Amino acid sequence: MSDEEDIILADLPDDELVQQMFDDLYDGLKEEIEEAVHILLGRDWEPYRILTEALVGGMTIVGHDFRDGILFVPEVLLAANAMKGGMFILKPLLAETGAPQVGKMVIGTVKGDIHDIGKNLVGMMMEGAGFEVIDLGINNAVEAYLEAIENEKPDILGMSALLTTTMPYMKVVIDTMVEKGIRDDYTILVGGAPLNEEFGKAIGADAYCRDAAVAVETAKTFMARKHNQQAAH
Ligand code: B1M
């Protein structure tokens, strides 16, 4: 039996358990991650704290080693799968803490891009904050966004891109909306690791959101502005 198998997660103090979760996420051990999430919930950790400190914290380490060529796609896929296992448990709990519906958002990862963990996290946090979220998934062409906003009439359109090669596609979507004369009917928020504030401005988005918490705050600010404008008319 290896050392790994000897570890009883429930016996570890919080800090060691979080460190172990970093290792387990790194090793793509979904069941262990799920067990640890349940343990932390049992120790009265807030779902948001588990998400940010344990899961996102662990994924950051994976990201660094992927960048440095220490981990490769198959390993990172396993890590992502383990992360999703943990997120799945937290999702309803984050939603429970939310307020009544404050707005509606359509969100999707852009064409050519299959990264969805960050987008899913944004969706979960938005739901937790009381937004209705329509998730278009990954690899969305401009037509998919247009069809969804036409059908769903959201307040906010969110787009995610994790690759420098796919982020310019956000501009294709926004430019198409401008051409169709519908750009100003929606608040457009964009996010993803390679983006920044300047890029958001340059492509004509309303705001760039550094992370899921910022996305929620930004969305709330725009909804408040919208309500104030409606009240003034
Ligand atoms: Co990919 N990958 N990947 N990958 N991957 C990155 C993005 C990369 C930075 C890794 C690296 O080299 N350091 C690099 C991009 C380099 C670049 O373009 N500059 C990269 C590469 C190169 C690739 C491939 C090309 C690798 C290959 O095949 N050779 C390939 C491309 C596939 C494709 O999309 N066509 C690829 C594939 C994959 C996997 C499939 C293995 C897997 C994705 C699994 C999945 O998502 N289901 C994967 C992963 C997991 C990563 C890293 C390691 C982690 C991404 C992640 O989930 N982060 C990533 C390295 C990194 O980012 N450090 C990497 C955790 C997540 C919580 O953060 O997504 O940033 P993030 O989301 C944040 C914010 O950005 C923001 O809020 C989120 C939560 O706080 N946010 C938004 C995100 N979207 C938002 C939308 C909003 C608002 C905020 O709308 C309102």
PDB file of C-alpha atoms and ligand atoms in Angstrom, residues 48 51-52 55-69 71-81 83-84 87 105-123 125-126 138-139 156-167 170 188-195 207-216 218-219, ligand 1:
ATOM      1  CA  TYR A  48     -17.203  30.131  -1.619  1.00  0.00           C
ATOM      2  CA  LEU A  51     -14.112  27.042  -4.092  1.00  0.00           C
ATOM      3  CA  THR A  52     -11.529  29.799  -4.029  1.00  0.00           C
ATOM      4  CA  LEU A  55     -10.203  24.279  -5.717  1.00  0.00           C
ATOM      5  CA  VAL A  56      -9.079  27.415  -7.569  1.00  0.00           C
ATOM      6  CA  GLY A  57      -5.906  27.437  -5.453  1.00  0.00           C
ATOM      7  CA  GLY A  58      -5.123  23.893  -6.583  1.00  0.00           C
ATOM      8  CA  MET A  59      -5.939  24.638 -10.204  1.00  0.00           C
ATOM      9  CA  THR A  60      -3.508  27.556 -10.159  1.00  0.00           C
ATOM     10  CA  ILE A  61      -0.669  25.171  -9.356  1.00  0.00           C
ATOM     11  CA  VAL A  62      -1.798  22.880 -12.188  1.00  0.00           C
ATOM     12  CA  GLY A  63      -1.829  25.917 -14.494  1.00  0.00           C
ATOM     13  CA  HIS A  64       1.750  26.845 -13.628  1.00  0.00           C
ATOM     14  CA  ASP A  65       3.058  23.341 -14.272  1.00  0.00           C
ATOM     15  CA  PHE A  66       1.077  23.104 -17.519  1.00  0.00           C
ATOM     16  CA  ARG A  67       2.679  26.346 -18.646  1.00  0.00           C
ATOM     17  CA  ASP A  68       6.125  25.106 -17.680  1.00  0.00           C
ATOM     18  CA  GLY A  69       5.737  21.829 -19.558  1.00  0.00           C
ATOM     19  CA  LEU A  71       2.067  18.613 -16.914  1.00  0.00           C
ATOM     20  CA  PHE A  72       0.449  17.774 -20.251  1.00  0.00           C
ATOM     21  CA  VAL A  73      -3.080  17.853 -21.639  1.00  0.00           C
ATOM     22  CA  PRO A  74      -4.187  14.395 -20.380  1.00  0.00           C
ATOM     23  CA  GLU A  75      -3.128  15.191 -16.806  1.00  0.00           C
ATOM     24  CA  VAL A  76      -4.708  18.622 -16.927  1.00  0.00           C
ATOM     25  CA  LEU A  77      -7.949  17.088 -18.202  1.00  0.00           C
ATOM     26  CA  LEU A  78      -7.979  14.766 -15.191  1.00  0.00           C
ATOM     27  CA  ALA A  79      -7.332  17.705 -12.858  1.00  0.00           C
ATOM     28  CA  ALA A  80     -10.153  19.633 -14.527  1.00  0.00           C
ATOM     29  CA  ASN A  81     -12.434  16.647 -14.082  1.00  0.00           C
ATOM     30  CA  MET A  83     -12.206  20.167 -10.022  1.00  0.00           C
ATOM     31  CA  LYS A  84     -15.603  19.795 -11.683  1.00  0.00           C
ATOM     32  CA  MET A  87     -17.695  22.337  -8.116  1.00  0.00           C
ATOM     33  CA  MET A 105     -27.163  36.404 -18.227  1.00  0.00           C
ATOM     34  CA  VAL A 106     -26.232  34.373 -21.276  1.00  0.00           C
ATOM     35  CA  ILE A 107     -22.645  33.137 -21.091  1.00  0.00           C
ATOM     36  CA  GLY A 108     -20.447  30.991 -23.303  1.00  0.00           C
ATOM     37  CA  THR A 109     -16.855  30.277 -24.262  1.00  0.00           C
ATOM     38  CA  VAL A 110     -15.985  31.579 -27.723  1.00  0.00           C
ATOM     39  CA  LYS A 111     -15.414  29.656 -30.927  1.00  0.00           C
ATOM     40  CA  GLY A 112     -12.259  27.556 -31.069  1.00  0.00           C
ATOM     41  CA  ASP A 113     -11.956  27.453 -27.280  1.00  0.00           C
ATOM     42  CA  ILE A 114     -12.949  24.505 -25.113  1.00  0.00           C
ATOM     43  CA  HIS A 115     -11.891  25.841 -21.697  1.00  0.00           C
ATOM     44  CA  ASP A 116     -14.953  25.975 -19.483  1.00  0.00           C
ATOM     45  CA  ILE A 117     -13.918  25.834 -15.836  1.00  0.00           C
ATOM     46  CA  GLY A 118     -13.669  29.606 -15.404  1.00  0.00           C
ATOM     47  CA  LYS A 119     -16.910  30.180 -17.294  1.00  0.00           C
ATOM     48  CA  ASN A 120     -18.666  27.573 -15.156  1.00  0.00           C
ATOM     49  CA  LEU A 121     -17.374  29.241 -12.036  1.00  0.00           C
ATOM     50  CA  VAL A 122     -18.666  32.609 -13.202  1.00  0.00           C
ATOM     51  CA  GLY A 123     -22.042  31.009 -13.957  1.00  0.00           C
ATOM     52  CA  MET A 125     -21.289  32.620  -8.750  1.00  0.00           C
ATOM     53  CA  MET A 126     -23.786  34.591 -10.786  1.00  0.00           C
ATOM     54  CA  ILE A 138     -17.948  25.966 -25.223  1.00  0.00           C
ATOM     55  CA  ASN A 139     -16.866  26.717 -28.788  1.00  0.00           C
ATOM     56  CA  ILE A 156     -26.032  40.592 -19.846  1.00  0.00           C
ATOM     57  CA  LEU A 157     -23.975  38.728 -22.415  1.00  0.00           C
ATOM     58  CA  GLY A 158     -20.854  37.125 -20.978  1.00  0.00           C
ATOM     59  CA  MET A 159     -18.027  35.719 -23.058  1.00  0.00           C
ATOM     60  CA  SER A 160     -15.044  33.687 -21.927  1.00  0.00           C
ATOM     61  CA  ALA A 161     -11.757  32.978 -23.739  1.00  0.00           C
ATOM     62  CA  LEU A 162      -8.618  31.346 -22.380  1.00  0.00           C
ATOM     63  CA  LEU A 163      -6.430  31.421 -25.447  1.00  0.00           C
ATOM     64  CA  THR A 164      -4.689  34.378 -27.036  1.00  0.00           C
ATOM     65  CA  THR A 165      -5.773  32.886 -30.358  1.00  0.00           C
ATOM     66  CA  THR A 166      -9.480  32.838 -29.464  1.00  0.00           C
ATOM     67  CA  MET A 167      -9.881  36.088 -27.536  1.00  0.00           C
ATOM     68  CA  MET A 170     -15.056  38.335 -28.881  1.00  0.00           C
ATOM     69  CA  ILE A 188     -21.371  42.813 -22.498  1.00  0.00           C
ATOM     70  CA  LEU A 189     -18.912  41.426 -19.959  1.00  0.00           C
ATOM     71  CA  VAL A 190     -15.798  39.525 -20.955  1.00  0.00           C
ATOM     72  CA  GLY A 191     -13.261  37.480 -19.044  1.00  0.00           C
ATOM     73  CA  GLY A 192     -10.541  34.860 -19.202  1.00  0.00           C
ATOM     74  CA  ALA A 193      -6.926  34.618 -18.100  1.00  0.00           C
ATOM     75  CA  PRO A 194      -5.226  36.236 -21.154  1.00  0.00           C
ATOM     76  CA  LEU A 195      -7.551  39.276 -21.256  1.00  0.00           C
ATOM     77  CA  ALA A 207     -16.252  45.630 -18.851  1.00  0.00           C
ATOM     78  CA  TYR A 208     -13.487  43.105 -18.406  1.00  0.00           C
ATOM     79  CA  CYS A 209     -13.899  40.921 -15.306  1.00  0.00           C
ATOM     80  CA  ARG A 210     -10.731  39.624 -13.701  1.00  0.00           C
ATOM     81  CA  ASP A 211     -12.469  36.814 -11.848  1.00  0.00           C
ATOM     82  CA  ALA A 212     -15.860  35.416 -10.934  1.00  0.00           C
ATOM     83  CA  ALA A 213     -16.290  37.676  -7.907  1.00  0.00           C
ATOM     84  CA  VAL A 214     -15.553  40.756 -10.024  1.00  0.00           C
ATOM     85  CA  ALA A 215     -18.001  39.466 -12.653  1.00  0.00           C
ATOM     86  CA  VAL A 216     -20.752  39.326 -10.039  1.00  0.00           C
ATOM     87  CA  THR A 218     -19.773  44.262 -12.183  1.00  0.00           C
ATOM     88  CA  ALA A 219     -23.025  42.615 -13.236  1.00  0.00           C
TER      89      ALA A 219
HETATM   90 CO1  B1M B   1      -5.448  25.003 -21.688  1.00  0.00          CO
HETATM   91  N1  B1M B   1      -4.296  26.554 -21.891  1.00  0.00           N
HETATM   92  N2  B1M B   1      -5.075  24.471 -23.527  1.00  0.00           N
HETATM   93  N3  B1M B   1      -6.423  23.400 -21.249  1.00  0.00           N
HETATM   94  N4  B1M B   1      -5.363  25.527 -19.877  1.00  0.00           N
HETATM   95  C1  B1M B   1      -4.235  27.499 -20.781  1.00  0.00           C
HETATM   96  C2  B1M B   1      -5.305  28.579 -20.940  1.00  0.00           C
HETATM   97  C3  B1M B   1      -2.754  28.067 -20.914  1.00  0.00           C
HETATM   98  C4  B1M B   1      -2.587  29.477 -20.341  1.00  0.00           C
HETATM   99  C5  B1M B   1      -1.780  27.070 -20.279  1.00  0.00           C
HETATM  100  C6  B1M B   1      -0.353  27.527 -20.389  1.00  0.00           C
HETATM  101  O1  B1M B   1       0.292  27.291 -21.362  1.00  0.00           O
HETATM  102  N5  B1M B   1       0.123  28.183 -19.391  1.00  0.00           N
HETATM  103  C7  B1M B   1      -2.538  27.991 -22.461  1.00  0.00           C
HETATM  104  C8  B1M B   1      -2.930  29.237 -23.257  1.00  0.00           C
HETATM  105  C9  B1M B   1      -1.755  30.036 -23.756  1.00  0.00           C
HETATM  106  C10 B1M B   1      -2.199  31.222 -24.487  1.00  0.00           C
HETATM  107  O2  B1M B   1      -3.051  31.221 -25.331  1.00  0.00           O
HETATM  108  N6  B1M B   1      -1.582  32.324 -24.149  1.00  0.00           N
HETATM  109  C11 B1M B   1      -3.376  26.786 -22.833  1.00  0.00           C
HETATM  110  C12 B1M B   1      -3.207  26.026 -24.008  1.00  0.00           C
HETATM  111  C13 B1M B   1      -2.053  26.414 -24.889  1.00  0.00           C
HETATM  112  C14 B1M B   1      -4.070  24.959 -24.345  1.00  0.00           C
HETATM  113  C15 B1M B   1      -4.019  24.079 -25.602  1.00  0.00           C
HETATM  114  C16 B1M B   1      -3.732  24.818 -26.922  1.00  0.00           C
HETATM  115  C17 B1M B   1      -2.996  22.980 -25.308  1.00  0.00           C
HETATM  116  C18 B1M B   1      -2.705  22.036 -26.440  1.00  0.00           C
HETATM  117  O3  B1M B   1      -3.587  21.386 -26.946  1.00  0.00           O
HETATM  118  N7  B1M B   1      -1.462  22.026 -26.816  1.00  0.00           N
HETATM  119  C19 B1M B   1      -5.423  23.425 -25.611  1.00  0.00           C
HETATM  120  C20 B1M B   1      -6.446  24.295 -26.375  1.00  0.00           C
HETATM  121  C21 B1M B   1      -7.812  23.663 -26.490  1.00  0.00           C
HETATM  122  C22 B1M B   1      -8.844  24.627 -27.037  1.00  0.00           C
HETATM  123  O4  B1M B   1      -9.474  25.336 -26.278  1.00  0.00           O
HETATM  124  N8  B1M B   1      -9.002  24.660 -28.351  1.00  0.00           N
HETATM  125  C23 B1M B   1      -5.728  23.431 -24.137  1.00  0.00           C
HETATM  126  C24 B1M B   1      -6.509  22.471 -23.522  1.00  0.00           C
HETATM  127  C25 B1M B   1      -6.779  22.444 -22.163  1.00  0.00           C
HETATM  128  C26 B1M B   1      -7.510  21.284 -21.473  1.00  0.00           C
HETATM  129  C27 B1M B   1      -8.633  20.684 -22.333  1.00  0.00           C
HETATM  130  C28 B1M B   1      -6.505  20.217 -21.145  1.00  0.00           C
HETATM  131  C29 B1M B   1      -7.971  21.954 -20.143  1.00  0.00           C
HETATM  132  C30 B1M B   1      -9.378  22.574 -20.200  1.00  0.00           C
HETATM  133  C31 B1M B   1     -10.416  21.726 -19.482  1.00  0.00           C
HETATM  134  C32 B1M B   1     -11.692  22.483 -19.301  1.00  0.00           C
HETATM  135  O5  B1M B   1     -11.745  23.695 -19.202  1.00  0.00           O
HETATM  136  N9  B1M B   1     -12.746  21.733 -19.231  1.00  0.00           N
HETATM  137  C33 B1M B   1      -6.984  23.118 -20.027  1.00  0.00           C
HETATM  138  C34 B1M B   1      -6.737  23.816 -18.831  1.00  0.00           C
HETATM  139  C35 B1M B   1      -7.434  23.288 -17.588  1.00  0.00           C
HETATM  140  C36 B1M B   1      -5.908  24.967 -18.770  1.00  0.00           C
HETATM  141  C37 B1M B   1      -5.389  25.746 -17.544  1.00  0.00           C
HETATM  142  C38 B1M B   1      -4.307  24.869 -16.887  1.00  0.00           C
HETATM  143  C39 B1M B   1      -6.371  26.110 -16.474  1.00  0.00           C
HETATM  144  C40 B1M B   1      -7.577  26.901 -16.959  1.00  0.00           C
HETATM  145  C41 B1M B   1      -8.552  26.955 -15.820  1.00  0.00           C
HETATM  146  O6  B1M B   1      -9.508  26.192 -15.783  1.00  0.00           O
HETATM  147  N10 B1M B   1      -8.260  27.810 -14.822  1.00  0.00           N
HETATM  148  C42 B1M B   1      -4.826  27.065 -18.226  1.00  0.00           C
HETATM  149  C43 B1M B   1      -3.680  27.694 -17.458  1.00  0.00           C
HETATM  150  C44 B1M B   1      -4.096  28.952 -16.737  1.00  0.00           C
HETATM  151  O7  B1M B   1      -5.090  29.588 -17.021  1.00  0.00           O
HETATM  152  N11 B1M B   1      -3.259  29.342 -15.810  1.00  0.00           N
HETATM  153  C45 B1M B   1      -4.680  26.672 -19.630  1.00  0.00           C
HETATM  154  C46 B1M B   1      -9.047  27.912 -13.609  1.00  0.00           C
HETATM  155  C47 B1M B   1     -10.188  28.908 -13.833  1.00  0.00           C
HETATM  156  C48 B1M B   1     -10.978  29.044 -12.547  1.00  0.00           C
HETATM  157  O8  B1M B   1      -9.627  30.167 -14.162  1.00  0.00           O
HETATM  158  O9  B1M B   1     -10.363  30.011 -16.573  1.00  0.00           O
HETATM  159  O10 B1M B   1      -8.909  31.942 -15.787  1.00  0.00           O
HETATM  160  P1  B1M B   1      -9.964  30.958 -15.509  1.00  0.00           P
HETATM  161  O11 B1M B   1     -11.301  31.762 -15.135  1.00  0.00           O
HETATM  162  C49 B1M B   1     -11.343  32.805 -14.184  1.00  0.00           C
HETATM  163  C50 B1M B   1     -11.102  34.198 -14.792  1.00  0.00           C
HETATM  164  O12 B1M B   1     -10.306  34.185 -15.945  1.00  0.00           O
HETATM  165  C51 B1M B   1     -12.469  34.742 -14.993  1.00  0.00           C
HETATM  166  O13 B1M B   1     -13.186  34.194 -13.907  1.00  0.00           O
HETATM  167  C52 B1M B   1     -12.772  32.849 -13.701  1.00  0.00           C
HETATM  168  C53 B1M B   1     -12.965  32.473 -12.266  1.00  0.00           C
HETATM  169  O14 B1M B   1     -12.360  33.334 -11.372  1.00  0.00           O
HETATM  170  N12 B1M B   1     -13.227  34.436 -16.206  1.00  0.00           N
HETATM  171  C54 B1M B   1     -14.318  35.185 -16.562  1.00  0.00           C
HETATM  172  C55 B1M B   1     -13.114  33.424 -17.094  1.00  0.00           C
HETATM  173  N13 B1M B   1     -14.074  33.500 -18.009  1.00  0.00           N
HETATM  174  C56 B1M B   1     -14.839  34.567 -17.715  1.00  0.00           C
HETATM  175  C57 B1M B   1     -15.965  35.090 -18.346  1.00  0.00           C
HETATM  176  C58 B1M B   1     -16.558  36.204 -17.800  1.00  0.00           C
HETATM  177  C59 B1M B   1     -16.042  36.819 -16.656  1.00  0.00           C
HETATM  178  C60 B1M B   1     -14.905  36.321 -16.016  1.00  0.00           C
HETATM  179  O15 B1M B   1     -17.656  36.655 -18.435  1.00  0.00           O
HETATM  180  C61 B1M B   1     -18.373  37.656 -17.885  1.00  0.00           C
END
